[in-house]
Amino acid sequence: MTVYAIIGGTGLTQLDGLSMKALLHPDTPYGSPSAGIVQGEYAGQDVLFLARHGHPHRIPPHQVNYRANLWALKHAGAQAVIAVNAVGGIHPAMGSGHLVVPHQLIDYSHGRIGTFFEGDLDHVTHIDFSHPYDDGLRAKLLAGLRACDYPHSDFGVYACTQGPRLETVAEIARLERDGCDIVGMTGMPEAALARELDLPYACLSLVVNPAAGKSEGIITMAEIEAALDEGIGKVRDVLAHVLKH
C-alpha cells in the first residue's frame, strides 16, 4: 500500500480526522521543515501530513523551506505526495470554490533554492521535467472528484508567482496570454524537488478568488477566507477517497 504524504497549504494547516500516531521533528541537511510531520491514519490508511506554511500559518510562500520539507517527507517514508494549494482563477470556468487538478506549470518565482543538485557534486544532474505532475496520481485525484461529484477541471496550467503580494491586473493578463489557468505561490520549486527525489507528485488546487482583473473590485482576505471555509471540506473528502481506493 502506497504511503501518501499530504502537504497542506493555506486553509489546511491541520487535517481534521487525522489520527496521530507520532509527531516527527526530523533534522535535514537543508534545515528544519515548516512544521512537525504528523504520522498517522486518515480514512483508514497510513499517511504523513505536513503544513507547508507551518502551524499556525506563519511562513510566507517565498520563505518556505521546500528542500527541507520534501527531504523530510521522503525520509519519513513517503512514497507519493499530494499537494493542496489555494489559488486564484484565471480561466473563466475556474471561479471561487472550483477544484482543479493541474497538468502543467510555469514558474515565475525568483530567488528560491530550487534543487538538491548543487554544491560539491561529482557530476551535474538534469531531471526530465516535461510533465511535472504524475499521471497516475492525477488520475486518482480526478477519480475522487468524480466520485464526490464536485465541480472540477481535469486540466490547468499553474502559474507560480513569487508572492506574498497578489498580482496586478497587468500581470494576470500576461499570465493568461502565456496560457495559464490558475495562479498560486507554492507550486515551485516543490514539484521539481519531488521529481529530483523520485517522488510521484500531483496537486489538488482550490480556487479561492478570481485573479486580479477577473472580477469587479479588489480581492479581499474575507473573500478568500470564505472560499476556504466552504471548499476545504471538499478537499478533505477527495483526499479520503484517494486514500481509501
Short mmCIF file of C-alpha atoms in Angstrom, two decimals:
data_model
loop_
_atom_site.label_atom_id
_atom_site.label_comp_id
_atom_site.label_asym_id
_atom_site.label_seq_id
_atom_site.Cartn_x
_atom_site.Cartn_y
_atom_site.Cartn_z
CA MET A 1 0.00 0.00 0.00
CA THR A 2 1.39 3.39 -1.02
CA VAL A 3 2.29 5.73 1.83
CA TYR A 4 1.00 9.16 0.83
CA ALA A 5 2.30 12.46 2.11
CA ILE A 6 -0.16 15.34 2.07
CA ILE A 7 1.25 18.86 2.02
CA GLY A 8 -1.40 21.26 3.27
CA GLY A 9 -1.42 24.84 2.05
CA THR A 10 -3.37 27.92 3.10
CA GLY A 11 -6.52 26.81 4.89
CA LEU A 12 -5.21 23.31 5.55
CA THR A 13 -2.69 23.65 8.36
CA GLN A 14 -4.16 20.57 10.01
CA LEU A 15 -6.12 17.63 8.65
CA ASP A 16 -9.33 17.12 10.59
CA GLY A 17 -9.98 13.43 11.09
CA LEU A 18 -6.29 12.52 11.06
CA SER A 19 -5.49 10.16 13.92
CA MET A 20 -1.94 11.00 15.02
CA LYS A 21 0.43 8.18 15.88
CA ALA A 22 3.60 10.26 16.10
CA LEU A 23 4.85 13.80 15.52
CA LEU A 24 8.22 13.75 13.79
CA HIS A 25 10.73 16.60 14.02
CA PRO A 26 13.46 15.49 11.63
CA ASP A 27 16.74 17.25 11.14
CA THR A 28 17.64 17.58 7.48
CA PRO A 29 20.78 18.68 5.61
CA TYR A 30 18.74 21.69 4.50
CA GLY A 31 17.46 22.95 7.84
CA SER A 32 14.13 22.48 9.53
CA PRO A 33 10.88 21.71 7.71
CA SER A 34 7.94 24.10 8.05
CA ALA A 35 6.39 22.09 10.88
CA GLY A 36 6.48 18.69 12.51
CA ILE A 37 5.43 15.82 10.27
CA VAL A 38 2.28 14.16 11.54
CA GLN A 39 2.50 10.40 11.10
CA GLY A 40 -0.96 8.96 11.44
CA GLU A 41 -4.05 7.37 9.95
CA TYR A 42 -6.62 9.05 7.73
CA ALA A 43 -9.55 7.33 6.07
CA GLY A 44 -8.18 4.07 7.44
CA GLN A 45 -4.79 4.44 5.75
CA ASP A 46 -1.32 5.39 6.93
CA VAL A 47 -0.47 8.92 5.91
CA LEU A 48 2.06 11.68 6.53
CA PHE A 49 0.90 15.28 6.83
CA LEU A 50 2.96 18.47 6.69
CA ALA A 51 1.66 22.05 6.93
CA ARG A 52 3.57 23.93 4.22
CA HIS A 53 3.27 27.30 5.93
CA GLY A 54 3.72 25.98 9.47
CA HIS A 55 1.11 25.54 12.16
CA PRO A 56 -0.10 28.13 12.85
CA HIS A 57 0.14 29.59 9.33
CA ARG A 58 3.18 31.87 9.60
CA ILE A 59 5.68 31.19 6.78
CA PRO A 60 5.13 33.19 3.56
CA PRO A 61 5.44 31.28 0.29
CA HIS A 62 8.80 32.72 -0.73
CA GLN A 63 10.35 31.69 2.61
CA VAL A 64 9.08 28.11 2.79
CA ASN A 65 12.00 25.68 3.13
CA TYR A 66 10.85 23.48 0.27
CA ARG A 67 14.01 21.37 0.27
CA ALA A 68 13.75 20.51 3.96
CA ASN A 69 10.04 19.72 3.57
CA LEU A 70 10.46 17.28 0.68
CA TRP A 71 13.60 15.67 2.07
CA ALA A 72 11.94 15.15 5.45
CA LEU A 73 8.84 13.57 3.90
CA LYS A 74 10.90 11.22 1.74
CA HIS A 75 12.97 10.06 4.70
CA ALA A 76 9.84 9.66 6.85
CA GLY A 77 8.64 7.05 4.36
CA ALA A 78 6.56 8.98 1.83
CA GLN A 79 6.13 7.19 -1.49
CA ALA A 80 3.95 9.80 -3.20
CA VAL A 81 2.99 13.41 -2.49
CA ILE A 82 -0.37 15.14 -2.84
CA ALA A 83 -0.02 18.91 -2.56
CA VAL A 84 -3.02 21.06 -1.68
CA ASN A 85 -2.89 24.65 -2.93
CA ALA A 86 -5.12 27.69 -2.64
CA VAL A 87 -5.07 29.53 -5.98
CA GLY A 88 -6.59 32.35 -7.96
CA GLY A 89 -8.72 31.57 -11.00
CA ILE A 90 -7.73 32.92 -14.43
CA HIS A 91 -9.69 30.57 -16.73
CA PRO A 92 -13.35 31.66 -16.86
CA ALA A 93 -14.53 28.20 -15.75
CA MET A 94 -12.36 28.32 -12.63
CA GLY A 95 -14.25 30.57 -10.24
CA SER A 96 -14.21 30.60 -6.45
CA GLY A 97 -14.83 27.16 -4.97
CA HIS A 98 -13.78 25.31 -8.12
CA LEU A 99 -11.32 22.43 -7.78
CA VAL A 100 -8.52 21.93 -10.29
CA VAL A 101 -6.01 19.14 -10.89
CA PRO A 102 -3.36 20.99 -12.91
CA HIS A 103 -1.47 19.20 -15.68
CA GLN A 104 1.28 21.77 -16.35
CA LEU A 105 3.01 24.70 -14.69
CA ILE A 106 5.09 27.77 -15.44
CA ASP A 107 7.48 29.11 -12.82
CA TYR A 108 7.57 32.90 -12.42
CA SER A 109 9.16 32.84 -8.95
CA HIS A 110 12.71 34.01 -8.35
CA GLY A 111 15.44 33.65 -5.75
CA ARG A 112 14.15 30.36 -4.33
CA ILE A 113 16.55 27.46 -3.89
CA GLY A 114 15.09 25.01 -6.35
CA THR A 115 17.33 21.95 -6.48
CA PHE A 116 19.14 19.37 -4.39
CA PHE A 117 21.80 19.14 -7.10
CA GLU A 118 24.21 21.92 -6.21
CA GLY A 119 27.43 22.44 -4.29
CA ASP A 120 30.31 19.95 -4.33
CA LEU A 121 28.92 17.48 -6.87
CA ASP A 122 30.51 14.52 -8.59
CA HIS A 123 28.50 15.30 -11.73
CA VAL A 124 25.75 17.59 -12.96
CA THR A 125 22.22 16.14 -12.97
CA HIS A 126 19.39 17.34 -15.21
CA ILE A 127 15.99 15.81 -14.41
CA ASP A 128 13.34 15.47 -17.09
CA PHE A 129 10.51 17.82 -16.11
CA SER A 130 8.47 17.83 -19.31
CA HIS A 131 5.38 16.73 -17.41
CA PRO A 132 5.69 18.00 -13.83
CA TYR A 133 2.73 16.12 -12.37
CA ASP A 134 2.45 12.35 -12.09
CA ASP A 135 -0.25 10.98 -14.42
CA GLY A 136 -1.25 8.11 -12.12
CA LEU A 137 -1.65 10.35 -9.12
CA ARG A 138 -3.61 12.90 -11.13
CA ALA A 139 -5.94 10.11 -12.24
CA LYS A 140 -6.59 9.13 -8.62
CA LEU A 141 -7.43 12.71 -7.68
CA LEU A 142 -9.79 13.05 -10.64
CA ALA A 143 -11.47 9.75 -9.76
CA GLY A 144 -12.01 11.11 -6.25
CA LEU A 145 -13.53 14.32 -7.59
CA ARG A 146 -15.89 12.40 -9.85
CA ALA A 147 -16.89 10.04 -7.04
CA CYS A 148 -17.65 13.00 -4.78
CA ASP A 149 -19.48 14.75 -7.64
CA TYR A 150 -17.69 18.06 -7.07
CA PRO A 151 -17.32 20.61 -9.90
CA HIS A 152 -13.74 20.43 -11.12
CA SER A 153 -11.38 20.76 -14.06
CA ASP A 154 -9.16 17.92 -15.24
CA PHE A 155 -6.66 20.35 -16.74
CA GLY A 156 -4.92 23.54 -15.75
CA VAL A 157 -1.65 25.36 -16.25
CA TYR A 158 -0.48 26.55 -12.83
CA ALA A 159 1.41 29.86 -12.77
CA CYS A 160 3.70 30.08 -9.75
CA THR A 161 4.38 33.67 -8.74
CA GLN A 162 6.70 34.94 -6.04
CA GLY A 163 4.29 36.43 -3.51
CA PRO A 164 3.48 37.17 -0.84
CA ARG A 165 1.63 40.03 -2.55
CA LEU A 166 -1.13 39.25 -5.00
CA GLU A 167 -0.65 40.01 -8.68
CA THR A 168 -1.50 43.13 -10.67
CA VAL A 169 -4.17 43.15 -13.36
CA ALA A 170 -1.44 43.51 -16.00
CA GLU A 171 0.47 40.54 -14.58
CA ILE A 172 -2.63 38.34 -14.71
CA ALA A 173 -3.24 39.46 -18.29
CA ARG A 174 0.31 38.39 -19.10
CA LEU A 175 -0.17 35.01 -17.42
CA GLU A 176 -3.36 34.49 -19.39
CA ARG A 177 -1.54 35.27 -22.65
CA ASP A 178 1.07 32.70 -21.59
CA GLY A 179 -1.67 30.09 -21.33
CA CYS A 180 -2.03 29.93 -17.54
CA ASP A 181 -5.35 28.90 -15.99
CA ILE A 182 -4.69 29.33 -12.26
CA VAL A 183 -2.16 31.28 -10.23
CA GLY A 184 -0.55 30.39 -6.91
CA MET A 185 2.65 30.94 -4.98
CA THR A 186 3.75 27.48 -3.82
CA GLY A 187 3.78 25.20 -6.87
CA MET A 188 7.52 25.64 -7.37
CA PRO A 189 10.13 24.55 -6.51
CA GLU A 190 8.06 21.94 -4.65
CA ALA A 191 7.15 19.97 -7.77
CA ALA A 192 10.71 19.93 -9.13
CA LEU A 193 12.20 18.87 -5.79
CA ALA A 194 9.75 15.98 -5.60
CA ARG A 195 10.87 14.88 -9.08
CA GLU A 196 14.52 15.05 -8.01
CA LEU A 197 13.67 12.72 -5.12
CA ASP A 198 11.74 10.41 -7.47
CA LEU A 199 8.50 11.05 -5.57
CA PRO A 200 5.29 10.96 -7.64
CA TYR A 201 3.67 14.37 -7.12
CA ALA A 202 0.35 15.97 -8.03
CA CYS A 203 -1.69 18.99 -6.92
CA LEU A 204 -5.25 19.46 -5.81
CA SER A 205 -5.88 23.18 -6.19
CA LEU A 206 -8.82 25.03 -4.64
CA VAL A 207 -9.73 28.32 -6.32
CA VAL A 208 -10.33 30.86 -3.55
CA ASN A 209 -10.71 34.04 -5.61
CA PRO A 210 -10.88 35.28 -9.19
CA ALA A 211 -7.44 36.57 -10.13
CA ALA A 212 -6.83 40.31 -10.42
CA GLY A 213 -8.99 41.88 -13.11
CA LYS A 214 -11.27 38.84 -13.35
CA SER A 215 -13.99 40.33 -11.19
CA GLU A 216 -15.23 43.75 -10.15
CA GLY A 217 -13.44 45.36 -7.24
CA ILE A 218 -10.36 44.34 -5.30
CA ILE A 219 -9.52 40.96 -3.82
CA THR A 220 -10.17 40.81 -0.07
CA MET A 221 -8.98 38.35 2.56
CA ALA A 222 -12.59 37.98 3.69
CA GLU A 223 -13.46 36.68 0.22
CA ILE A 224 -10.53 34.25 0.28
CA GLU A 225 -11.30 33.00 3.79
CA ALA A 226 -14.95 32.41 2.92
CA ALA A 227 -13.96 30.32 -0.11
CA LEU A 228 -11.50 28.36 2.02
CA ASP A 229 -14.13 27.66 4.67
CA GLU A 230 -16.51 26.40 2.01
CA GLY A 231 -14.01 24.42 -0.04
CA ILE A 232 -11.64 22.72 2.39
CA GLY A 233 -14.30 20.17 3.36
CA LYS A 234 -14.47 19.11 -0.29
CA VAL A 235 -10.69 18.81 -0.38
CA ARG A 236 -10.77 16.50 2.65
CA ASP A 237 -13.45 14.34 1.02
CA VAL A 238 -11.38 13.91 -2.14
CA LEU A 239 -8.23 13.08 -0.14
CA ALA A 240 -10.17 10.47 1.84
CA HIS A 241 -11.42 8.86 -1.38
CA VAL A 242 -7.90 8.68 -2.83
CA LEU A 243 -6.53 7.06 0.33
CA LYS A 244 -9.36 4.52 0.57
CA HIS A 245 -9.02 3.45 -3.05
#
